[in-house]
PDB file of C-alpha atoms in Angstrom:
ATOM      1  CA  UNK A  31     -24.757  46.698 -13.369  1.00 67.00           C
ATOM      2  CA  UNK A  32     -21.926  46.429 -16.040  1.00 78.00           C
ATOM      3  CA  UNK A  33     -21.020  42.929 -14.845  1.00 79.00           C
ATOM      4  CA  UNK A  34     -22.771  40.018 -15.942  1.00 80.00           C
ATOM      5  CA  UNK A  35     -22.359  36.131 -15.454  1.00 83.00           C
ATOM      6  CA  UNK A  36     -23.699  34.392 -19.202  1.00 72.00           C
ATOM      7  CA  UNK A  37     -26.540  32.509 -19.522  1.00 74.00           C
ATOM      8  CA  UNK A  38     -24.360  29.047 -19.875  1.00 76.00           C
ATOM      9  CA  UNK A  39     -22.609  30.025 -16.528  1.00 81.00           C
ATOM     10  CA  UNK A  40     -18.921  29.396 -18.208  1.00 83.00           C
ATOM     11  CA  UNK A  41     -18.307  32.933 -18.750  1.00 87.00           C
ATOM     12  CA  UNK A  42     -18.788  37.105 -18.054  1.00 87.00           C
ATOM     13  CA  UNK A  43     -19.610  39.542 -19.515  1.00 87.00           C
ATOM     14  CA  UNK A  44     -18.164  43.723 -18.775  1.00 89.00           C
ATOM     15  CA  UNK A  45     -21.299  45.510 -20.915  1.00 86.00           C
ATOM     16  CA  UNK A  46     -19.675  48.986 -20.467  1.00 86.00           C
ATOM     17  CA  UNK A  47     -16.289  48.977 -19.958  1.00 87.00           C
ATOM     18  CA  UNK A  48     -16.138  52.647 -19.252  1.00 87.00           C
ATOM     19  CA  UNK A  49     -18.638  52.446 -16.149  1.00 89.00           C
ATOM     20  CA  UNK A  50     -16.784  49.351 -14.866  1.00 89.00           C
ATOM     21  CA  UNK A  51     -13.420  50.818 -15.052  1.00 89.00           C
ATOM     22  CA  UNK A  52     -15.000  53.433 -13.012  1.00 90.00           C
ATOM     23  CA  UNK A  53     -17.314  52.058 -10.216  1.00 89.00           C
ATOM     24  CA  UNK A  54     -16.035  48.695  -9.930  1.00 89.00           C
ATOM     25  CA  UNK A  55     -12.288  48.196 -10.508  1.00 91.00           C
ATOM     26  CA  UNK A  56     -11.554  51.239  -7.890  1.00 90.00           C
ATOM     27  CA  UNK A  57     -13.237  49.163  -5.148  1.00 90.00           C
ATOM     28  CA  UNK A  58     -11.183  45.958  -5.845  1.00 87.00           C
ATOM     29  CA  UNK A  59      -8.265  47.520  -7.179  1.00 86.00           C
ATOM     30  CA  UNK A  60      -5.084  49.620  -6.873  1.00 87.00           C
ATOM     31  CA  UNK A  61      -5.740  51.529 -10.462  1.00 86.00           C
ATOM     32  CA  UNK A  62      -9.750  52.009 -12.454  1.00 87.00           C
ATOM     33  CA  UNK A  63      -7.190  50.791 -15.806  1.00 90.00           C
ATOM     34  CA  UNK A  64      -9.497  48.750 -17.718  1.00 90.00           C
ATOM     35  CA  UNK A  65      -6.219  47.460 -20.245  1.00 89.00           C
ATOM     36  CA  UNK A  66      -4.845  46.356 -16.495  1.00 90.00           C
ATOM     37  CA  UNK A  67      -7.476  44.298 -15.416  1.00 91.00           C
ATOM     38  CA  UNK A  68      -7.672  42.177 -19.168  1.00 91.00           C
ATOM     39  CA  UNK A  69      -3.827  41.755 -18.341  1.00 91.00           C
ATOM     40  CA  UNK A  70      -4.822  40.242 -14.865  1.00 90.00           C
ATOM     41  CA  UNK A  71      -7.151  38.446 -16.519  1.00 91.00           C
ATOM     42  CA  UNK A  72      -4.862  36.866 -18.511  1.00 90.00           C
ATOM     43  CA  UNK A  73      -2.683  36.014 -15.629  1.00 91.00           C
ATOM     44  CA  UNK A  74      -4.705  34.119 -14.461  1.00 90.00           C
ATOM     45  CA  UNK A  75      -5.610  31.972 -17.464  1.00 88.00           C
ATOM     46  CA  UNK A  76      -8.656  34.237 -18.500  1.00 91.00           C
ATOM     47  CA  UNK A  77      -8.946  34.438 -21.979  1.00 89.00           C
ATOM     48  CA  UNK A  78     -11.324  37.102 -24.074  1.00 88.00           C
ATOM     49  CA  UNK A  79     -14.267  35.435 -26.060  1.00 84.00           C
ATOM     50  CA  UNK A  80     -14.540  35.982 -29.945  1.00 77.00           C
ATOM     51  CA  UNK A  81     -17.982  35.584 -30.936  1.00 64.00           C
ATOM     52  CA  UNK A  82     -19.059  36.649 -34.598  1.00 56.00           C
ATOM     53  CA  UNK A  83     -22.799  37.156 -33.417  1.00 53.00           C
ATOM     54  CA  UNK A  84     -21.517  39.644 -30.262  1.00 48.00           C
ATOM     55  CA  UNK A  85     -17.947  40.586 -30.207  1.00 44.00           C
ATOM     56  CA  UNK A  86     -16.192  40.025 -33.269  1.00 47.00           C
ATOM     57  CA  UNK A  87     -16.882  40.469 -37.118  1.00 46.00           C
ATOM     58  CA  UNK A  88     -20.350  41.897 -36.657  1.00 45.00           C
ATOM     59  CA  UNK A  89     -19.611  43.861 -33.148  1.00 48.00           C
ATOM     60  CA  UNK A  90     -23.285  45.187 -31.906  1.00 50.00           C
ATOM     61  CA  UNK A  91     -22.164  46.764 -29.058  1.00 50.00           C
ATOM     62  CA  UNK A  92     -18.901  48.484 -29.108  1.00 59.00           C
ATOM     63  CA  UNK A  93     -18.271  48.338 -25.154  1.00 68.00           C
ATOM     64  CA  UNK A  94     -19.083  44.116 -24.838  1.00 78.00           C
ATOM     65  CA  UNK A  95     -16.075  42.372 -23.916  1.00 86.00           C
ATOM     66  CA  UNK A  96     -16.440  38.554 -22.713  1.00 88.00           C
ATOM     67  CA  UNK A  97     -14.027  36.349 -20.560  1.00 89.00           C
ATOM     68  CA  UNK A  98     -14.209  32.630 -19.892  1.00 90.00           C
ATOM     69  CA  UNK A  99     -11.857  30.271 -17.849  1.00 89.00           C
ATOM     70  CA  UNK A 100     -12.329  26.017 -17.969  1.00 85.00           C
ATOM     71  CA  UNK A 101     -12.556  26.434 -14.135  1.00 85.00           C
ATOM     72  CA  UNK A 102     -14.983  29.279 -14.177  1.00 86.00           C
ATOM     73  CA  UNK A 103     -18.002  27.350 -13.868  1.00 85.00           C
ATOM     74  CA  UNK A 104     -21.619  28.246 -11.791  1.00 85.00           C
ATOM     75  CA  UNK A 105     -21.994  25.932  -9.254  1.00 84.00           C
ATOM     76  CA  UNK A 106     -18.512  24.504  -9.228  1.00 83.00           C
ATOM     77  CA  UNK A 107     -16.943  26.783  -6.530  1.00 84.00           C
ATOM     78  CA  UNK A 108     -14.343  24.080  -5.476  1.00 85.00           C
ATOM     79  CA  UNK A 109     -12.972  24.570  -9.548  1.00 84.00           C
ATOM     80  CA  UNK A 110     -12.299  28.332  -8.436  1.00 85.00           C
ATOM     81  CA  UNK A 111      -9.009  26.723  -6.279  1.00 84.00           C
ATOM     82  CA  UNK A 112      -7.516  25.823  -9.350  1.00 84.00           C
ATOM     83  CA  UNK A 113      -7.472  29.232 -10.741  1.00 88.00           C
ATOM     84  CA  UNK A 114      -3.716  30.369  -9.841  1.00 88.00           C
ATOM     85  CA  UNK A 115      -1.556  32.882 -11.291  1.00 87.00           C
ATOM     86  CA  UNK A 116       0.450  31.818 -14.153  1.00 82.00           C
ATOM     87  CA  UNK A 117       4.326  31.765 -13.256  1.00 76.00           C
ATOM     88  CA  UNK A 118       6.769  32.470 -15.315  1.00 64.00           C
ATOM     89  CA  UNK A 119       9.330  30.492 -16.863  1.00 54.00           C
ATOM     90  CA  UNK A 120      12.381  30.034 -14.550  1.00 48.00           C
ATOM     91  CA  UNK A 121      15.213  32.122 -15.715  1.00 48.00           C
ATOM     92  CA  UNK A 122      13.485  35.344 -16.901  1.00 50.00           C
ATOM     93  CA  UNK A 123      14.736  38.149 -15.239  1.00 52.00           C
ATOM     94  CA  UNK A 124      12.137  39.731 -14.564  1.00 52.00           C
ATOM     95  CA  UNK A 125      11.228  37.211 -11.480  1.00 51.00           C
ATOM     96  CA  UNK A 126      12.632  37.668  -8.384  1.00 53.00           C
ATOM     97  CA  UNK A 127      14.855  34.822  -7.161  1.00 52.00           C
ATOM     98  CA  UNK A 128      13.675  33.930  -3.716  1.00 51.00           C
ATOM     99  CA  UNK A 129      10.272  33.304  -5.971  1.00 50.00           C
ATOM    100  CA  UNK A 130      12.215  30.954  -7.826  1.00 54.00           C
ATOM    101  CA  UNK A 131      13.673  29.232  -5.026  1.00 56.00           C
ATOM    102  CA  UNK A 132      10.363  28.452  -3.725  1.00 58.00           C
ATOM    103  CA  UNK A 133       8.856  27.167  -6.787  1.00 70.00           C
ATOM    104  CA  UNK A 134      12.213  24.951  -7.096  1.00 77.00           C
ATOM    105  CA  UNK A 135      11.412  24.066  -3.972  1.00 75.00           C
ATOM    106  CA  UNK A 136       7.759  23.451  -3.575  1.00 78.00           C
ATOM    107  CA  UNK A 137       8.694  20.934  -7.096  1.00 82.00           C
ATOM    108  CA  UNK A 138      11.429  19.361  -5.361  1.00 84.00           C
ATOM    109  CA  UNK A 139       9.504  18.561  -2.448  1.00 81.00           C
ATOM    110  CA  UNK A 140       6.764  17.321  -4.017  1.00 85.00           C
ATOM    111  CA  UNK A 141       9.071  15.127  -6.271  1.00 90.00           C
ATOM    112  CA  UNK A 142      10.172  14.019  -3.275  1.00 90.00           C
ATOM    113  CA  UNK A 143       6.820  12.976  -2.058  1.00 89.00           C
ATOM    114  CA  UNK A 144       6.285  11.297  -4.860  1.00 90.00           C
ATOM    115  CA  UNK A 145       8.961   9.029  -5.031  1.00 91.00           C
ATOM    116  CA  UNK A 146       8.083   8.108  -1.248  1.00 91.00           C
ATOM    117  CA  UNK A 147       5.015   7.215  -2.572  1.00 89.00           C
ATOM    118  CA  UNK A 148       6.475   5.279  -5.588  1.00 93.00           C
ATOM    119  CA  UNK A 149       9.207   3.394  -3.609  1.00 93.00           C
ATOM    120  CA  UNK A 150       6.048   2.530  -1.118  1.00 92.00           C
ATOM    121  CA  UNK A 151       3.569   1.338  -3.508  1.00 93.00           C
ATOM    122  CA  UNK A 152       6.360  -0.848  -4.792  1.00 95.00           C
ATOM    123  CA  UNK A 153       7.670  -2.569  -2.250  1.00 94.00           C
ATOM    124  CA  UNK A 154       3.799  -3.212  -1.383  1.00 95.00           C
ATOM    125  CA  UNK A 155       3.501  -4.827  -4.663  1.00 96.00           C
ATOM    126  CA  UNK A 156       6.202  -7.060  -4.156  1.00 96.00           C
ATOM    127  CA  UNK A 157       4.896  -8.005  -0.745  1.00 96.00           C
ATOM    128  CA  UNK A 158       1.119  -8.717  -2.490  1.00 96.00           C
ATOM    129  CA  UNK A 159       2.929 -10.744  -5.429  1.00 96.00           C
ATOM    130  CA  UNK A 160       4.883 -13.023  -2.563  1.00 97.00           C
ATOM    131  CA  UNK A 161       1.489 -13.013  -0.929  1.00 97.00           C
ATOM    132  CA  UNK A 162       0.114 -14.110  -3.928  1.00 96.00           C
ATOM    133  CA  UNK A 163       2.601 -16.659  -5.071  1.00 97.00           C
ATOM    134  CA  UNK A 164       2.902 -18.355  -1.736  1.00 97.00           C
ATOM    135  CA  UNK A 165      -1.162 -18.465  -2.045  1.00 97.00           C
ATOM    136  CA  UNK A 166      -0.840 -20.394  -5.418  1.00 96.00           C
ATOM    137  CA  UNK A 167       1.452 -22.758  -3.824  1.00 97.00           C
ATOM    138  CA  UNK A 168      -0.471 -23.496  -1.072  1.00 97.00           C
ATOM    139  CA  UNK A 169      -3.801 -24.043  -3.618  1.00 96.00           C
ATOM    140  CA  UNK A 170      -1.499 -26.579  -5.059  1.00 96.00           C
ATOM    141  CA  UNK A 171      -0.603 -28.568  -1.856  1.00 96.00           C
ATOM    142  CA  UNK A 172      -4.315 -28.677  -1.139  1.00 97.00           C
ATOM    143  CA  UNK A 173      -4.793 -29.940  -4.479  1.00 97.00           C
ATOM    144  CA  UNK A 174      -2.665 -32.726  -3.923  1.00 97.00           C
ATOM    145  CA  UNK A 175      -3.960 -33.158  -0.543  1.00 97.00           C
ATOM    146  CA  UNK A 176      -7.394 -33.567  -1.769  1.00 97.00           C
ATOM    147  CA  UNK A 177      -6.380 -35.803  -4.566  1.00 96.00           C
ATOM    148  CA  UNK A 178      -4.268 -38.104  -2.352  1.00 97.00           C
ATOM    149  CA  UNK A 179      -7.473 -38.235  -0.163  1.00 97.00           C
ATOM    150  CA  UNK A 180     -10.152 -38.985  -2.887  1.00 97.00           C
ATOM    151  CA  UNK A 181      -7.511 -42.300  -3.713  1.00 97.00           C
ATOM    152  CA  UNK A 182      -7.616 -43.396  -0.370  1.00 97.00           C
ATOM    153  CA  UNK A 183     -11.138 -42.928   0.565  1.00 97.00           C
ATOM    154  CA  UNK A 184     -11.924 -44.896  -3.012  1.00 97.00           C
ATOM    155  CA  UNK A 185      -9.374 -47.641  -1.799  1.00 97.00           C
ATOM    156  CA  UNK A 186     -11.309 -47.729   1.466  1.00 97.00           C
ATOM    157  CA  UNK A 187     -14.755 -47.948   0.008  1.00 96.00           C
ATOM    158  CA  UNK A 188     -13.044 -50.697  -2.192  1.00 96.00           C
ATOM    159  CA  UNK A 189     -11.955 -52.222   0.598  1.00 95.00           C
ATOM    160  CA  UNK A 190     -14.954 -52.431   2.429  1.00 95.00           C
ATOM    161  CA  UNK A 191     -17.236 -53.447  -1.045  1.00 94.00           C
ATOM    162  CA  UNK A 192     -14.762 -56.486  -0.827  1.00 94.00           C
ATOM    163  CA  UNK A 193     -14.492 -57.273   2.869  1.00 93.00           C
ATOM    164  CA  UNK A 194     -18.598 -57.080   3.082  1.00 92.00           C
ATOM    165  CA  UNK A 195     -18.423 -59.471  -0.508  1.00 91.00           C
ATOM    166  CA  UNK A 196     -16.367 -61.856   1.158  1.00 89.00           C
ATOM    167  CA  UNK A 197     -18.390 -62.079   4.238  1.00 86.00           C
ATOM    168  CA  UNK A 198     -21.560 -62.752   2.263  1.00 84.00           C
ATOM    169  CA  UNK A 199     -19.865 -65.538   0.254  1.00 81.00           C
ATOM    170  CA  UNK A 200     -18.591 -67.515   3.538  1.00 78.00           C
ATOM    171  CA  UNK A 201     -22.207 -67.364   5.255  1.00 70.00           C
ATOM    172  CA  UNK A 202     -23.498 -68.225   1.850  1.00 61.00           C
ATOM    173  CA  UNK A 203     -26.764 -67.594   0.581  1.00 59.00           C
ATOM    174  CA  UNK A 204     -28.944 -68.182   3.408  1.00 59.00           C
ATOM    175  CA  UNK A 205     -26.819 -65.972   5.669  1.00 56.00           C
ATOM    176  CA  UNK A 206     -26.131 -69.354   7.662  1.00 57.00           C
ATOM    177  CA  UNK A 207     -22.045 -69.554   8.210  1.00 58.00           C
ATOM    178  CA  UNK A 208     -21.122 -73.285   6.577  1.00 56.00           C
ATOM    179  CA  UNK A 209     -18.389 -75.316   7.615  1.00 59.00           C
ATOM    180  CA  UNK A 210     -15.485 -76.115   5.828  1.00 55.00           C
TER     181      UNK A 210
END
């Protein structure tokens, strides 16, 4: 087999071009054009690996060619989603309008999305900081409340402490009420 995955799993490897351009690319593609398959590569954010040790400066084998992609990863299939076609620019001629129009589209829409979103999480934050506010007020009332309450039951324990001093001084000190 001329295709390989690397050891790292971030990458692959084409070992002979020439035999992959032949058995493989006919089965998958329109064409068995190996420069056509680098440039759909590319399209979709592939990018050729330049090692020194294997592909570059000190090339051991002359057929070796090595792609990676950041989404490309073994055992992170749900990454391979994100692998898309690059589009172009709007405004080059070479794109057809009606592709345009839906990429205009497809941004305006999710713009539009968004700022439902935006407007939504907003007016939830007011409602929360009301929420909040009013909750701080009402900690204060209950503060008072509590407050107001610790005065009178001191006043009443006061009260009591005298009323129970005064009976004990009338009866005097045998607990015998005297005359007066």
């Amino acid at each position: 087999m001329c295709l390989h995955v690397f050891q790292s799993g971030s990458s692959f490897i084409v070992s002979d071009q020439a035999e992959f351009a032949k058995e493989v690319l006919p089965k998958y593609f329109k064409h068995n054009n190996m420069a056509s398959f680098v440039r759909q590569l590319n399209m979709y954010g592939f990018r050729k690996v330049v090692n020194f040790e294997h592909s570059g400066l000190m090339r051991l084998h002359h057929d070796f060619i090595e792609f990676q992609h950041s989404y490309f990863l073994r055992g992170q299939e749900p990454l391979l989603d994100f692998i898309k076609r690059k589009t172009q620019a709007l405004g080059f001629k070479n794109e057809e309008p009606w592709v345009q129009q839906v990429d205009l589209n497809q941004l305006l829409n999710e713009m539009r999305i968004l700022h439902e979103y935006f407007n939504l999480s907003k007016s939830q934050l007011k409602a929360l900081k009301e929420q909040i506010e009013s909750l701080w007020r009402e900690i204060i009332l209950l503060r008072q409340n509590c407050t107001q309450q610790k005065e009178f039951i001191k006043k009443l324990i006061l009260f009591i402490f005298e009323l129970i001093q005064t009976t004990k001084t009338k009866k005097g000190p045998s607990g015998v009420k005297r005359k007066l």
